[in-house]
mmCIF file of C-alpha atoms in Angstrom:
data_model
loop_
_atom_site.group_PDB
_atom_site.id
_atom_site.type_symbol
_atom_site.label_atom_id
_atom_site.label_comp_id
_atom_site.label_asym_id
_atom_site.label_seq_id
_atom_site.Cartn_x
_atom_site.Cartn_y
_atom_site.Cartn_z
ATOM 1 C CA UNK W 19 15.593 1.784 7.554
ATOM 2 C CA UNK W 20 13.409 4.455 5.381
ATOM 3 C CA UNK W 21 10.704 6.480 6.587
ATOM 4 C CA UNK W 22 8.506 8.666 4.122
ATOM 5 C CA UNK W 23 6.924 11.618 5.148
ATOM 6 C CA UNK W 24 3.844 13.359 3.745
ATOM 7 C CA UNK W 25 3.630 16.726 4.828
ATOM 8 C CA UNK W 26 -0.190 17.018 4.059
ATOM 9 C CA UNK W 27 -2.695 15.467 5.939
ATOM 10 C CA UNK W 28 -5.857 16.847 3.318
ATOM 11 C CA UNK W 29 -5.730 18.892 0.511
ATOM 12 C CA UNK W 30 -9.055 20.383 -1.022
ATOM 13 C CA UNK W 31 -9.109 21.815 -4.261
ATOM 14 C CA UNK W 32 -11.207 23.332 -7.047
ATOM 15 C CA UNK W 33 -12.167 21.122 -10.079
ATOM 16 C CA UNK W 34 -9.605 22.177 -12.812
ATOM 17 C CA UNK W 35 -6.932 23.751 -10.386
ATOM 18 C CA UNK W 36 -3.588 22.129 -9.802
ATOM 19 C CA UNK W 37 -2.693 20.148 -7.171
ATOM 20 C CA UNK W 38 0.896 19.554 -5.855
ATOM 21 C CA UNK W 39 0.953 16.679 -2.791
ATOM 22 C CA UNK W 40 4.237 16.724 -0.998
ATOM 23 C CA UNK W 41 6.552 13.561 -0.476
ATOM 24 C CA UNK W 42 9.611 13.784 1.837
ATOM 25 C CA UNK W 43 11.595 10.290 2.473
ATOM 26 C CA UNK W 44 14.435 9.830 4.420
ATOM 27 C CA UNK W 45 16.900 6.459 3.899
ATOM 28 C CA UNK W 46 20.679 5.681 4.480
ATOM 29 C CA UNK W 47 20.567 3.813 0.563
ATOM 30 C CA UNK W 48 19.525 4.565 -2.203
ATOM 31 C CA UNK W 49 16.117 4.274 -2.972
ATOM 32 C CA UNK W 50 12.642 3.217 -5.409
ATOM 33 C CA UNK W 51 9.877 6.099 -5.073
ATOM 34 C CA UNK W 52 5.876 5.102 -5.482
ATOM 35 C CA UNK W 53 2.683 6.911 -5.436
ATOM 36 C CA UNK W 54 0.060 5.180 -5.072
ATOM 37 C CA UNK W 55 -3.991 5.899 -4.964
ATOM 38 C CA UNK W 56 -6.717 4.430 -2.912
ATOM 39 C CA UNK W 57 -10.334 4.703 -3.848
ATOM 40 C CA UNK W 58 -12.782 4.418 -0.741
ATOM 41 C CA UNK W 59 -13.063 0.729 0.592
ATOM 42 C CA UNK W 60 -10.594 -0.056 -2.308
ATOM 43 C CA UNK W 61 -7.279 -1.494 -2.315
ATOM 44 C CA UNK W 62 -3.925 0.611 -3.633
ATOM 45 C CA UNK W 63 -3.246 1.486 -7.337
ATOM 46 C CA UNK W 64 0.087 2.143 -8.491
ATOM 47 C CA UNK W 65 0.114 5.403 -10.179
ATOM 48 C CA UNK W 66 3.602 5.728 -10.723
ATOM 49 C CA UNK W 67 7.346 4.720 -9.611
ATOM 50 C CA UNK W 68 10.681 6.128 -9.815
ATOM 51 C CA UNK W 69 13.077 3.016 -10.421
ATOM 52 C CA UNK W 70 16.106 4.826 -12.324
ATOM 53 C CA UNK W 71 16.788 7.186 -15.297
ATOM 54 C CA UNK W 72 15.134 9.955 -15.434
ATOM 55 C CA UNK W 73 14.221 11.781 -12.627
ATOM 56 C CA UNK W 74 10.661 13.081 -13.932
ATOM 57 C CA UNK W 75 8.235 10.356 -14.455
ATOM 58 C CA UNK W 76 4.872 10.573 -15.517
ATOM 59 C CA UNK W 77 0.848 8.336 -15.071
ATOM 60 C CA UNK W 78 -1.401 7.907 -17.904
ATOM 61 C CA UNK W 79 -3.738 10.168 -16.426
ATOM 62 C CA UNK W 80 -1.989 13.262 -16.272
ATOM 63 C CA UNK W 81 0.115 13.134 -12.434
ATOM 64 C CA UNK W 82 3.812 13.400 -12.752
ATOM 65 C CA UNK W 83 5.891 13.282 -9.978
ATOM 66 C CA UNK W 84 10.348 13.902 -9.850
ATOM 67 C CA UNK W 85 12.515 12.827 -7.877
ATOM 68 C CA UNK W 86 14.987 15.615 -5.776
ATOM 69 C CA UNK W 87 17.587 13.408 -4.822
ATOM 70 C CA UNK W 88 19.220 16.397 -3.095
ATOM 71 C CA UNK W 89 16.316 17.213 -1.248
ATOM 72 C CA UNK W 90 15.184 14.365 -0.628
ATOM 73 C CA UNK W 91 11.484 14.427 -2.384
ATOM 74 C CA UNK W 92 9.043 12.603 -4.938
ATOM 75 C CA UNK W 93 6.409 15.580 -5.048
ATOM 76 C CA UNK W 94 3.496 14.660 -7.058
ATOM 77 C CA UNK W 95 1.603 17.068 -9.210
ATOM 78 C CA UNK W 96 -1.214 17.436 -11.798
ATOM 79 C CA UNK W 97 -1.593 20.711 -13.753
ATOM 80 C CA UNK W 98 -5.587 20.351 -13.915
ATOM 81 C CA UNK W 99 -7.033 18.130 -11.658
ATOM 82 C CA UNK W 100 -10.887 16.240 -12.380
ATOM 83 C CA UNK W 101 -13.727 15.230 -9.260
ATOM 84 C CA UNK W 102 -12.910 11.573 -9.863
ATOM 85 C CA UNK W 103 -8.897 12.488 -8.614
ATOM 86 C CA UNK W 104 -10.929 12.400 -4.970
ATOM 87 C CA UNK W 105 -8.858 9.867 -3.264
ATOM 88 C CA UNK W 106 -6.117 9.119 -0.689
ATOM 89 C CA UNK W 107 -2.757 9.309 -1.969
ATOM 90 C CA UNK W 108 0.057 7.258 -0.430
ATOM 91 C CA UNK W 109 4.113 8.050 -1.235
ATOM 92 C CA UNK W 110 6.157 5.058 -0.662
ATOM 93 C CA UNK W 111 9.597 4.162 -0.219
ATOM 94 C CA UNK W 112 11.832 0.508 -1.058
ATOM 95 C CA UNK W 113 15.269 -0.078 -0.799
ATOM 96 C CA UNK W 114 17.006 -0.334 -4.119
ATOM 97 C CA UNK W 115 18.088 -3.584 -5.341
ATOM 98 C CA UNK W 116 18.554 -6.817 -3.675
ATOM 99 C CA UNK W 117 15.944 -8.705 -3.161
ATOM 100 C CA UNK W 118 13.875 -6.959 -0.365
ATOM 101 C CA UNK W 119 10.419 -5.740 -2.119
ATOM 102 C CA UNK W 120 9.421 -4.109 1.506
ATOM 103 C CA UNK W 121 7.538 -0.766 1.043
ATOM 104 C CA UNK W 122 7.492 2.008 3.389
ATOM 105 C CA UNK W 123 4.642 4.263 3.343
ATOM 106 C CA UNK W 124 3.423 7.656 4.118
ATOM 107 C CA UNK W 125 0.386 8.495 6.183
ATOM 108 C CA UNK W 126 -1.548 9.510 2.990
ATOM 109 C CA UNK W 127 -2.507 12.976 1.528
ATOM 110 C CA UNK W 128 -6.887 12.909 1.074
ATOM 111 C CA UNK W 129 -6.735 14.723 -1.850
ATOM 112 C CA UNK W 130 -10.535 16.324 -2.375
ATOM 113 C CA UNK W 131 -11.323 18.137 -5.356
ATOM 114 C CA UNK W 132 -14.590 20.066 -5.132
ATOM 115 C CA UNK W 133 -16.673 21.292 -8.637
ATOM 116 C CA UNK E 5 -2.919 -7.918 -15.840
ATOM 117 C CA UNK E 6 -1.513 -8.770 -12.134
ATOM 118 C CA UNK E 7 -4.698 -8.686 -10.436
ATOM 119 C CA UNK E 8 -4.994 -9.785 -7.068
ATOM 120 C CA UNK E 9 -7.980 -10.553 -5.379
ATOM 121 C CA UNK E 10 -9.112 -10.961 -1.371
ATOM 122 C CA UNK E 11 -11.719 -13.080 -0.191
ATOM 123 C CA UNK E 12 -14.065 -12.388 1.780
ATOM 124 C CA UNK E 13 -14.196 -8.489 1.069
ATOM 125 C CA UNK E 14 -16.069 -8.205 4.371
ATOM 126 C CA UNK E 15 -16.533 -10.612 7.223
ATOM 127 C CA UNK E 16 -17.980 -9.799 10.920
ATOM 128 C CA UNK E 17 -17.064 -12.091 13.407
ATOM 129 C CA UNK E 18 -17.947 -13.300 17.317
ATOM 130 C CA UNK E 19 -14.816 -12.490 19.605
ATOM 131 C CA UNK E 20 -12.847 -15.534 20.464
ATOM 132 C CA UNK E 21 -13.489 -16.980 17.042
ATOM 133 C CA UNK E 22 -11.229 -17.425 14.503
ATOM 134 C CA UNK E 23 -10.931 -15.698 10.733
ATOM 135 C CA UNK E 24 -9.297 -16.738 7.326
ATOM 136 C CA UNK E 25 -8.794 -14.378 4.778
ATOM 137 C CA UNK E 26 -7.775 -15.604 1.359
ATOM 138 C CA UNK E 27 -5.198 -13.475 -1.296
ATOM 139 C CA UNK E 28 -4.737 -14.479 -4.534
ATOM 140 C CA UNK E 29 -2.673 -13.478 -7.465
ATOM 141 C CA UNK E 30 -5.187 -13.690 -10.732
ATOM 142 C CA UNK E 31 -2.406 -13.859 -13.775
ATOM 143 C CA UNK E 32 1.042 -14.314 -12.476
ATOM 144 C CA UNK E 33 3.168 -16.030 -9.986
ATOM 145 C CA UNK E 34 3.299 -14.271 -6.492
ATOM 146 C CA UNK E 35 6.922 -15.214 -5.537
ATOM 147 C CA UNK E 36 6.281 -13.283 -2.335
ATOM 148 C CA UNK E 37 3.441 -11.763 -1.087
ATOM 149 C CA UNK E 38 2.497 -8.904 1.917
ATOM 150 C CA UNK E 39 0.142 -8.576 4.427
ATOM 151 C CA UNK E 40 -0.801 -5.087 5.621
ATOM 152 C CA UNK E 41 -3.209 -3.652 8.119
ATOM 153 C CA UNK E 42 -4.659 -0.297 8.003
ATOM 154 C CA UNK E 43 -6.710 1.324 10.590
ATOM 155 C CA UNK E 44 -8.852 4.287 10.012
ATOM 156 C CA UNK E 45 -7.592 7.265 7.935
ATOM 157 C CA UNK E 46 -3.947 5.801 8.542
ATOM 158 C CA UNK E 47 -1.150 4.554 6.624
ATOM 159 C CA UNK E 48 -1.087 0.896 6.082
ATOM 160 C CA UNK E 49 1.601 -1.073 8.401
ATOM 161 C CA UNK E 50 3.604 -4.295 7.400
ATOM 162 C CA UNK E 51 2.528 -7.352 9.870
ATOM 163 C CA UNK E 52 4.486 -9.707 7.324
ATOM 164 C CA UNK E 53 6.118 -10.582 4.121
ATOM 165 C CA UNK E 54 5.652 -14.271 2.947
ATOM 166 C CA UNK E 55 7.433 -15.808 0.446
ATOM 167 C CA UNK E 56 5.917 -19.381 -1.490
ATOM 168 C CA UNK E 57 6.994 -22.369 0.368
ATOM 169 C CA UNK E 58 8.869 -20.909 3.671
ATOM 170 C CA UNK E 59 7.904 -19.253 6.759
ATOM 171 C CA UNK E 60 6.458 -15.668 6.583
ATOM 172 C CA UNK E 61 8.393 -12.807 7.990
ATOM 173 C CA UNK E 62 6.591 -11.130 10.692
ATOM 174 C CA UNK E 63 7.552 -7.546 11.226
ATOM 175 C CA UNK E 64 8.597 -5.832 14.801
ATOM 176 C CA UNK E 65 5.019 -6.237 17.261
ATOM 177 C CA UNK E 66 2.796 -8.406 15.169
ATOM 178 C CA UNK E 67 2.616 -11.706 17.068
ATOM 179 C CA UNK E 68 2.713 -14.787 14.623
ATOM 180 C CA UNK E 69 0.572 -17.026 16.618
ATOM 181 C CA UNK E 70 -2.258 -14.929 16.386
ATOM 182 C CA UNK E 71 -1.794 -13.620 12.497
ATOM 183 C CA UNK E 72 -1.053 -17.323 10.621
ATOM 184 C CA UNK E 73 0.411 -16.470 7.339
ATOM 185 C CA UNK E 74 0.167 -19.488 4.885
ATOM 186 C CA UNK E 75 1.628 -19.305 1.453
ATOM 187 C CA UNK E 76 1.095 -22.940 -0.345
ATOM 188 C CA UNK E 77 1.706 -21.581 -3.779
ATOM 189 C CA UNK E 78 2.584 -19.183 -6.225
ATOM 190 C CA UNK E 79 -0.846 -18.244 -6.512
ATOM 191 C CA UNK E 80 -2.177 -18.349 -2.719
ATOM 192 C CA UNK E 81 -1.563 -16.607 0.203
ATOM 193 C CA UNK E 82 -3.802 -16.782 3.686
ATOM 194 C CA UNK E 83 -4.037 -14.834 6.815
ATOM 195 C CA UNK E 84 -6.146 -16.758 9.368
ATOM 196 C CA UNK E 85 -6.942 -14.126 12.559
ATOM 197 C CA UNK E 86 -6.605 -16.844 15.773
ATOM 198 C CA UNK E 87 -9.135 -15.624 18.215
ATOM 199 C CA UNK E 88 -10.226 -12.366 17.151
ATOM 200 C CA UNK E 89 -10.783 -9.592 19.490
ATOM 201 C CA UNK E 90 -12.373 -6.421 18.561
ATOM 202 C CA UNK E 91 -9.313 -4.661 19.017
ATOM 203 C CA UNK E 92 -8.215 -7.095 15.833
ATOM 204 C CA UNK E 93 -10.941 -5.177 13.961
ATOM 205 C CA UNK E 94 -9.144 -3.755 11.045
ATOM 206 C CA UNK E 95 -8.837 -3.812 6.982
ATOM 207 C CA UNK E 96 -6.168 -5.808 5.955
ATOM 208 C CA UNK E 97 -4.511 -5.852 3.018
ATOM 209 C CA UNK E 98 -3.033 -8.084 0.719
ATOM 210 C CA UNK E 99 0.041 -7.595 -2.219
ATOM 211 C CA UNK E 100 1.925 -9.248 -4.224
ATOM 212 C CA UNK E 101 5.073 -9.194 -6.345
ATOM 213 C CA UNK E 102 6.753 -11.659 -8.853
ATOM 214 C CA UNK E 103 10.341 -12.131 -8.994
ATOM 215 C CA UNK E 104 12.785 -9.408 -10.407
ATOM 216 C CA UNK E 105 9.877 -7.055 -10.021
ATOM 217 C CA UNK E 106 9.953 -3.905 -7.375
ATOM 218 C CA UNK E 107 6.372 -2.990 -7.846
ATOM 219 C CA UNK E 108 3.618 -4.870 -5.763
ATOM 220 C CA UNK E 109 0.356 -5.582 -6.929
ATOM 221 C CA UNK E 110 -2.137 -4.774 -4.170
ATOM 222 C CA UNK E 111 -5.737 -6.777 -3.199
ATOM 223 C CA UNK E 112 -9.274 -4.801 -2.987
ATOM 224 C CA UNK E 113 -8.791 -5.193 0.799
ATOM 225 C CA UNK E 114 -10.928 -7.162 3.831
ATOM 226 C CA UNK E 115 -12.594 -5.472 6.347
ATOM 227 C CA UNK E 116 -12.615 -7.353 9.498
ATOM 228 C CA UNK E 117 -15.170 -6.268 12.455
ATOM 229 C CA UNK E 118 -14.915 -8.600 15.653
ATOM 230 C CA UNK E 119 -17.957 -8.140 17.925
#
């Protein structure tokens, strides 16, 4: 079994400062990494995944997160972060291959970024 | 591409009654889809993991006489709540995944409130 841990509860920052939310997993296989974002009353967005290759991948809007296989972590970071990045941010965890698509989250990080 | 959508987005119910809540996969073929549950500023939990044409996997606790998990098609997944109790109030959450692919695909959400 996997468990992810997000060390993080909330994490308030300044408009334009950057952000680093903290992912910890724990698994007995190897593993796929998510992060994924949830907009009030919303459902989740995938905002990026570590399948295999390299270990620094990389959203469309500017969060990158890499994967520490020795320590165990899928950190995610943004250089600059924006008002609209307000939202909760889950880190989840799947077992590689086979055919089990099961995801194992993390209690969420409320990221709040304030002007 | 691969939306999926929830219907109804909100629905308040009498206790003792019973609730059907409808997840669909917009532009692909769900070849298995999940139902979660998330209670207030907390992670969401698996209740089950249904795959098109068989019996859904219920996870650990959830009991699946009162959570019915139908999934007719490719396309259609439901979660009928069998006499609701408040305690059942709750936002659920659908996903869904197509074969070969580790990333799920998640619903807006339903927010149940049993009175």
């Amino acid at each position: 079994a996997q468990s992810v841990t997000q060390l993080d509860s909330q994490v308030p920052v300044f408009e334009e400062a950057p952000v680093e939310l903290r992912c910890n997993y724990s698994s007995s296989v190897s593993v796929y990494l998510f992060w994924y974002v949830q907009y009030p009353n919303q459902g989740l967005q995938l905002l990026l995944k570590y399948l295999s290759g390299s270990t620094l991948v990389k959203s469309i809007n500017g969060f990158e997160a890499e994967f520490n296989k020795s320590q165990t972590s899928f950190h995610l970071r943004k250089p600059s972060v924006h008002i609209s990045d307000t939202a909760e941010y889950f880190c989840a965890v799947s077992r590689a291959g086979g055919s089990n698509y099961k995801l194992t989250f993390g209690k969420g990080t409320l990221l709040t970024v304030n002007p | 591409g691969a939306v999926v959508s929830q219907h109804p987005s909100r629905v308040i119910c009498k206790s003792g009654t019973s609730v059907k809540i409808e997840c669909r996969s917009l532009d692909f073929q769900a070849t298995t889809m999940f139902w979660y549950r998330q209670f207030p500023k907390q992670s969401l939990m698996l209740m089950a993991t249904s795959n098109e044409g068989s019996k859904a996997t219920y996870e650990q606790g959830v009991e699946k006489d009162k959570f019915l998990i139908n999934h007719a098609s490719l396309t259609l997944s439901t979660l009928t709540v069998t006499s609701a109790h408040p305690e059942d109030s709750s936002f659920y959450i659908c996903s869904a995944t197509s074969g070969g692919a580790y990333e799920q695909y998640f619903g807006p959400g339903t927010r149940l409130t049993v009175t």
